[in-house]
Coordinates of C-alpha atoms and ligand atoms in Angstrom, one line a residue:
M1 CA 15.1 43.4 17.3
V2 CA 12.0 43.1 15.2
T3 CA 9.0 43.0 17.6
G4 CA 5.3 42.4 17.4
F5 CA 2.6 45.2 17.6
S6 CA 1.8 44.8 21.3
T7 CA 5.4 44.6 22.3
R8 CA 6.0 47.9 20.6
A9 CA 2.8 49.4 22.1
I10 CA 4.1 48.5 25.6
H11 CA 7.8 49.2 25.2
A12 CA 8.6 51.5 22.3
G13 CA 9.9 54.9 23.6
Q14 CA 9.2 53.6 27.1
D15 CA 12.4 52.3 28.7
P16 CA 12.4 52.4 32.5
D17 CA 13.3 55.9 33.8
P18 CA 17.2 56.1 33.9
T19 CA 17.2 58.1 37.2
T20 CA 14.7 56.3 39.3
G21 CA 14.0 53.0 37.5
S22 CA 10.3 54.0 37.3
V23 CA 8.8 51.3 35.0
I24 CA 6.2 53.6 33.7
V25 CA 7.2 56.8 31.9
P26 CA 6.9 59.7 34.4
I27 CA 4.6 62.7 33.8
H28 CA 7.2 65.3 33.4
A29 CA 5.1 68.2 34.6
T30 CA 7.6 70.9 34.0
S31 CA 7.7 73.8 31.6
T32 CA 11.5 74.2 31.7
F33 CA 14.7 72.2 32.3
A34 CA 17.8 73.2 34.2
Q35 CA 20.9 73.7 32.1
D36 CA 24.6 73.0 33.0
G37 CA 25.9 76.3 31.7
V38 CA 24.4 78.3 28.8
G39 CA 23.4 75.9 26.0
G40 CA 24.3 72.9 28.2
T41 CA 21.1 70.8 28.3
R42 CA 21.3 67.5 30.3
A43 CA 19.2 65.3 28.0
G44 CA 18.4 67.6 25.1
Y45 CA 15.4 69.2 26.8
E46 CA 15.2 73.0 27.4
Y47 CA 11.6 74.1 27.3
S48 CA 8.4 72.0 27.1
R49 CA 6.9 73.7 24.0
S50 CA 10.0 72.5 22.1
A51 CA 10.1 69.0 23.7
N52 CA 9.1 67.2 26.8
P53 CA 10.2 63.6 27.7
T54 CA 6.6 62.3 28.3
R55 CA 5.6 63.6 24.9
T56 CA 8.7 62.2 23.3
A57 CA 7.9 58.7 24.7
L58 CA 4.4 58.9 23.1
A59 CA 5.7 60.2 19.8
E60 CA 8.3 57.4 19.6
C61 CA 5.8 54.8 20.5
L62 CA 3.3 56.0 17.8
A63 CA 6.1 56.2 15.2
A64 CA 7.0 52.6 16.0
L65 CA 3.4 51.4 15.8
E66 CA 2.9 53.1 12.3
S67 CA 6.3 51.7 11.2
G68 CA 7.6 55.3 10.6
R69 CA 10.8 57.1 11.6
H70 CA 9.4 60.4 12.8
G71 CA 6.4 60.8 15.2
F72 CA 4.8 64.1 16.4
V73 CA 2.0 64.5 18.9
F74 CA -0.3 67.4 19.2
G75 CA -3.0 68.9 21.4
S76 CA -5.7 67.6 19.2
G77 CA -6.3 65.8 15.9
M78 CA -7.3 69.1 14.3
S79 CA -4.1 70.9 15.4
A80 CA -2.1 68.0 13.8
T81 CA -4.1 68.5 10.6
D82 CA -3.7 72.3 10.7
T83 CA 0.1 72.1 11.3
L84 CA 0.6 69.6 8.6
L85 CA -1.5 71.5 6.0
R86 CA 0.2 74.8 6.7
V87 CA 3.7 73.2 6.6
A88 CA 3.0 71.2 3.4
L89 CA 0.9 73.8 1.3
R90 CA 1.4 77.4 0.3
P91 CA -1.3 79.8 -0.7
G92 CA -2.4 79.1 -4.3
E93 CA -1.7 75.4 -4.0
H94 CA -4.4 72.7 -4.2
L95 CA -5.4 69.5 -2.4
L96 CA -7.9 66.8 -2.9
I97 CA -10.0 65.8 0.0
P98 CA -12.5 62.9 0.3
H99 CA -16.1 63.7 -0.9
D100 CA -17.1 62.3 2.6
A101 CA -14.3 63.8 4.7
Y102 CA -14.6 64.2 8.4
G103 CA -16.6 67.3 9.0
G104 CA -13.9 69.0 11.1
T105 CA -11.3 68.5 8.4
F106 CA -13.7 69.9 5.8
R107 CA -14.5 72.9 8.1
L108 CA -10.8 73.7 8.6
V109 CA -10.0 73.5 4.9
D110 CA -13.2 75.3 3.7
K111 CA -13.6 78.0 6.4
V112 CA -10.0 78.6 7.6
L113 CA -7.4 77.5 5.1
A114 CA -9.4 78.5 2.0
G115 CA -9.3 82.1 3.3
W116 CA -5.6 81.8 3.4
G117 CA -5.5 80.9 -0.3
I118 CA -5.4 77.0 -0.2
E119 CA -7.7 75.5 -2.8
Y120 CA -9.4 72.1 -2.5
T121 CA -11.6 69.7 -4.4
P122 CA -13.8 67.0 -2.8
V123 CA -13.5 63.8 -4.7
D124 CA -14.6 60.2 -4.4
L125 CA -11.0 58.9 -3.8
A126 CA -12.1 55.3 -4.3
D127 CA -12.6 56.2 -8.0
L128 CA -9.0 56.5 -9.3
A129 CA -10.1 57.9 -12.7
A130 CA -12.1 60.7 -11.0
T131 CA -9.2 61.4 -8.7
R132 CA -6.8 61.7 -11.6
A133 CA -9.2 63.9 -13.4
A134 CA -9.4 66.3 -10.4
L135 CA -5.7 66.9 -10.3
R136 CA -4.4 70.4 -11.3
P137 CA -0.9 71.6 -12.0
T138 CA -1.0 73.2 -8.5
T139 CA -2.1 70.0 -6.7
R140 CA 0.4 69.1 -4.0
M141 CA -1.5 66.7 -1.8
I142 CA -4.2 64.0 -1.6
W143 CA -5.8 63.8 1.8
C144 CA -7.7 60.6 2.4
E145 CA -9.4 58.7 5.2
S146 CA -10.0 54.9 5.2
P147 CA -12.5 54.0 6.6
T148 CA -14.1 57.4 6.2
N149 CA -16.1 59.2 8.9
P150 CA -19.1 58.6 8.9
L151 CA -19.9 56.7 5.7
L152 CA -17.2 54.0 6.3
G153 CA -16.0 54.4 2.7
I154 CA -12.7 52.5 1.8
V155 CA -10.0 53.6 -0.5
D156 CA -7.3 51.3 -1.9
I157 CA -4.4 53.0 -0.1
A158 CA -1.6 51.3 -2.2
A159 CA -3.3 52.2 -5.5
L160 CA -3.9 55.8 -4.3
A161 CA -0.2 56.0 -3.2
E162 CA 0.9 54.9 -6.6
L163 CA -1.3 57.5 -8.3
A164 CA 0.2 60.2 -5.9
R165 CA 3.8 59.0 -6.6
D166 CA 3.2 59.2 -10.4
A167 CA 1.8 62.7 -10.0
Q168 CA 4.6 63.7 -7.5
L169 CA 2.2 64.5 -4.7
R170 CA 2.1 63.7 -1.1
L171 CA -0.5 61.2 0.1
V172 CA -1.8 61.8 3.7
V173 CA -3.9 59.1 5.4
D174 CA -6.1 60.0 8.3
N175 CA -5.9 56.6 10.0
T176 CA -8.1 57.5 13.0
F177 CA -10.9 54.9 12.3
A178 CA -8.5 52.0 11.7
S179 CA -5.8 52.7 14.3
P180 CA -2.3 51.5 13.6
Y181 CA -3.3 48.0 14.8
L182 CA -5.6 47.4 11.9
Q183 CA -3.7 49.3 9.2
T184 CA -0.3 50.9 8.6
P185 CA -0.6 53.3 5.6
L186 CA 3.1 54.1 5.5
T187 CA 3.8 50.5 4.6
L188 CA 1.3 50.8 1.8
G189 CA 3.1 53.8 0.3
A190 CA 1.5 56.8 2.0
D191 CA 3.8 59.7 3.0
V192 CA 2.1 60.8 6.2
V193 CA -0.3 59.3 8.7
L194 CA -2.5 61.3 10.9
H195 CA -4.5 60.3 14.0
S196 CA -7.0 61.9 16.3
T197 CA -5.5 60.0 19.3
T198 CA -8.6 61.1 21.1
K199 CA -10.2 58.0 19.6
Y200 CA -8.9 54.4 19.5
V201 CA -5.2 55.3 20.3
G202 CA -6.2 56.8 23.7
G203 CA -9.2 54.5 23.8
H204 CA -10.9 55.6 27.0
S205 CA -12.7 58.9 26.1
D206 CA -10.6 60.8 28.7
V207 CA -8.1 62.8 26.6
V208 CA -8.0 64.8 23.4
G209 CA -4.9 64.6 21.2
G210 CA -3.5 64.2 17.7
A211 CA -0.4 62.6 16.0
L212 CA 1.5 62.6 12.7
V213 CA 4.0 60.0 11.6
T214 CA 6.2 60.2 8.5
D215 CA 9.4 58.8 7.0
D216 CA 10.1 62.0 5.1
D217 CA 13.1 63.6 6.8
E218 CA 12.7 67.0 5.2
L219 CA 9.0 67.2 6.1
A220 CA 9.8 66.0 9.6
E221 CA 12.3 68.8 10.0
R222 CA 9.8 71.4 8.9
L223 CA 7.1 69.9 11.3
T224 CA 9.5 70.1 14.2
F225 CA 10.2 73.7 13.4
A226 CA 6.4 74.5 12.9
Q227 CA 5.3 72.7 16.1
N228 CA 7.8 74.7 18.2
A229 CA 7.0 77.9 16.4
V230 CA 3.2 77.5 16.7
G231 CA 3.0 75.5 19.9
A232 CA 0.1 73.1 19.3
V233 CA 1.5 70.7 21.9
P234 CA -0.2 68.4 24.4
G235 CA 0.5 68.7 28.0
P236 CA 2.5 66.0 29.7
F237 CA -0.5 64.5 31.5
D238 CA -2.4 64.2 28.3
A239 CA 0.6 62.6 26.6
W240 CA 0.8 60.2 29.6
L241 CA -2.9 59.3 29.5
T242 CA -2.6 58.5 25.8
L243 CA 0.5 56.4 26.3
R244 CA -1.3 54.5 29.0
G245 CA -4.2 53.9 26.6
V246 CA -2.1 52.8 23.7
K247 CA -0.6 49.8 25.6
T248 CA -3.9 47.9 25.2
L249 CA -4.7 49.0 21.6
A250 CA -4.4 45.5 20.1
V251 CA -6.7 43.7 22.6
R252 CA -9.2 46.6 22.4
M253 CA -9.3 46.6 18.6
E254 CA -9.8 42.8 18.5
R255 CA -12.8 43.2 20.8
H256 CA -14.2 46.3 19.0
S257 CA -14.0 44.3 15.7
D258 CA -15.7 41.2 17.2
N259 CA -18.5 43.4 18.6
A260 CA -19.0 45.5 15.5
E261 CA -19.2 42.4 13.4
R262 CA -22.0 41.1 15.6
V263 CA -23.8 44.5 15.6
A264 CA -23.5 44.9 11.8
A265 CA -24.9 41.4 11.2
A266 CA -27.9 42.1 13.5
L267 CA -28.7 45.5 11.9
A268 CA -28.3 44.0 8.4
S269 CA -31.2 41.6 9.0
H270 CA -33.5 44.2 10.7
P271 CA -36.6 45.2 8.6
K272 CA -36.4 48.9 9.6
V273 CA -32.7 49.2 8.6
T274 CA -32.4 50.2 4.9
R275 CA -28.6 50.1 4.7
V276 CA -25.6 49.0 6.9
L277 CA -22.3 50.6 6.2
Y278 CA -19.5 48.3 7.6
P279 CA -16.5 47.3 5.5
G280 CA -16.6 43.8 7.1
L281 CA -19.9 43.0 5.2
P282 CA -19.1 41.2 1.9
E283 CA -21.7 43.5 0.1
H284 CA -19.8 46.7 1.2
P285 CA -18.2 48.2 -2.0
G286 CA -14.9 48.5 -0.3
H287 CA -14.8 45.1 1.3
E288 CA -12.1 43.6 -0.9
A289 CA -9.8 46.6 -0.5
A290 CA -10.4 46.7 3.2
A291 CA -9.7 42.9 3.5
K292 CA -6.4 43.5 1.6
Q293 CA -5.1 46.4 3.7
M294 CA -6.7 46.0 7.2
R295 CA -6.1 43.3 9.8
R296 CA -9.8 43.4 10.8
F297 CA -12.7 45.8 10.0
G298 CA -12.8 47.9 13.2
G299 CA -15.4 49.1 15.6
M300 CA -17.3 51.8 13.6
V301 CA -20.7 50.9 12.1
S302 CA -23.1 53.4 10.4
F303 CA -26.6 52.6 9.2
Q304 CA -29.7 54.2 7.7
V305 CA -33.3 53.8 8.9
A306 CA -36.5 54.4 7.0
A307 CA -38.8 57.2 8.2
A308 CA -42.6 56.9 7.7
P309 CA -43.7 58.1 4.2
G310 CA -44.0 61.9 4.1
A311 CA -42.1 62.4 7.4
D312 CA -38.9 64.3 7.8
P313 CA -36.2 61.7 6.8
A314 CA -34.3 62.5 10.0
T315 CA -37.2 61.7 12.4
E316 CA -36.7 58.0 12.8
A317 CA -32.9 58.3 13.1
L318 CA -33.3 60.9 15.8
R319 CA -35.8 58.7 17.6
V320 CA -33.4 55.7 17.6
C321 CA -30.5 57.9 18.8
A322 CA -32.6 59.0 21.7
S323 CA -33.8 55.5 22.6
T324 CA -30.7 53.4 23.3
R325 CA -29.7 52.8 26.9
L326 CA -26.2 51.3 26.7
F327 CA -25.1 53.2 23.6
T328 CA -24.7 56.8 25.0
L329 CA -25.8 59.6 22.7
A330 CA -22.5 61.5 22.3
E331 CA -20.0 62.8 19.7
S332 CA -16.5 61.2 19.4
L333 CA -15.7 57.5 19.1
G334 CA -13.1 54.9 19.8
G335 CA -13.5 54.5 23.5
V336 CA -14.3 51.3 25.4
E337 CA -17.9 52.4 25.9
S338 CA -20.4 52.3 23.0
L339 CA -21.7 55.6 21.6
I340 CA -24.5 56.5 19.1
E341 CA -24.9 59.8 17.2
H342 CA -26.7 61.5 14.4
P343 CA -23.9 62.8 12.1
G344 CA -26.2 65.2 10.2
R345 CA -27.1 67.1 13.4
M346 CA -24.0 66.5 15.4
T347 CA -20.4 65.7 14.2
H348 CA -21.0 66.6 10.5
A349 CA -23.4 69.5 10.9
S350 CA -20.8 71.7 9.3
T351 CA -21.3 69.9 6.0
E352 CA -24.9 70.9 5.7
G353 CA -25.7 72.4 2.3
S354 CA -22.3 71.4 0.9
L355 CA -21.2 68.6 -1.4
L356 CA -20.2 66.7 1.7
E357 CA -23.7 66.8 3.4
V358 CA -24.4 63.4 5.0
P359 CA -27.8 61.6 4.7
A360 CA -30.4 62.8 7.2
D361 CA -31.4 59.2 8.0
L362 CA -27.9 58.2 9.0
I363 CA -26.9 56.9 12.4
R364 CA -23.2 56.3 13.4
L365 CA -22.2 53.8 16.1
S366 CA -18.9 53.5 17.9
V367 CA -19.2 50.0 19.1
G368 CA -17.4 49.6 22.4
I369 CA -16.0 46.5 24.2
E370 CA -19.0 45.7 26.4
D371 CA -20.7 42.3 26.0
A372 CA -21.9 41.9 22.4
D373 CA -25.3 40.4 23.4
D374 CA -26.1 43.4 25.5
L375 CA -25.2 45.8 22.7
V376 CA -27.3 44.0 20.1
E377 CA -30.3 43.8 22.5
D378 CA -30.0 47.5 23.2
L379 CA -30.1 48.4 19.5
L380 CA -32.9 46.0 18.6
T381 CA -35.0 47.4 21.5
A382 CA -34.3 51.0 20.3
L383 CA -35.3 50.1 16.8
G384 CA -38.5 48.6 18.0
Ligands
PLP1 N1 -10.1 62.9 11.9 C1 -11.1 62.1 12.2 C2 -11.5 61.0 11.3 C3 -12.0 62.4 13.3 O1 -13.0 61.6 13.5 C4 -11.6 63.5 14.1 C5 -12.5 63.8 15.3 O2 -13.6 63.3 15.4 C6 -10.5 64.2 13.8 C7 -9.7 63.9 12.7 C8 -10.2 65.4 14.7 O3 -9.6 65.0 15.9 P1 -9.8 65.8 17.3 O4 -11.2 65.8 17.6 O5 -8.9 65.1 18.2 O6 -9.3 67.2 17.0

């Protein structure tokens, strides 16, 4: 039966427990499973690093939401990234990453995997000619985000997928900012989707996790092997919390999008704000591509504020970040509560001095699902 998004979020992988009838998937807090004779597992489970039923439920649910056949869940978004990159690339091979990649992804590639012989080039992946020009005979993967963190850049995923197919490369999409409710990259031609489920998928800032979804059977087999061999798995309680959060993803994303549209419009007309980065604004360079591939424009808004002439460009941005009352100054994003942060000094500090350095006057908002009037008033008061 073909079902809608919320039906899948609430039911996929989550049949009532066959033993007790428990409507909610139990937290299978066990490291090991009794066997009926050597090699005789009762339901295919033998040890929780290899597989655990609570984790399986979440992986199946996320695969269904991303319209993919194989889902994997990890202890964090970064461990999902690391496992995928080490499975898909060999020393001496090359990948393209966004010129404004998430700072943690950049740090992993630049500080860890580069030491292991993986080569990379940061590129503006919205520019297809520049992307094509950056390919090498050893390039095996294009890694993209859309929208990007923290500059809210948009790439045309279908066009990039076509480019990747022509060049016989894998396209991976970090879909953390959009969530599967707003965008499903596999249906646009991507090979793998990655999530930091810490963000919108979990949705309540109470659990860290990551996920991969793919239709590629051979890659899925290698990921299964690598995840068991390396062990970057979430515990059953973390998988359960994420599964609890994902059930309301559609209603949360609608409200995040409503509120972010209100916030972006209010910021765009404020005299101290020099630029608002939100793909829902018609003047955003990626607006058309975003409107084509996303259901709505999401809850993330970044903006730049002018500092007084001669002052450190970060001064005013840091002052605003310290002045809001409802927007909590904190890293991370995608929870029901609104957060504010200074990427240059916080989430993206690892990009300082690199090609990926973010503007010093940039502020990033994760717009929550509180009342929009209160959020707008908080920001306008902080801006002064
Ligand atoms: N990808 C994006 C776009 C992110 O924003 C983050 C974290 O902020 C990650 C990946 C890494 O996820 P985690 O923090 O769950 O390891």
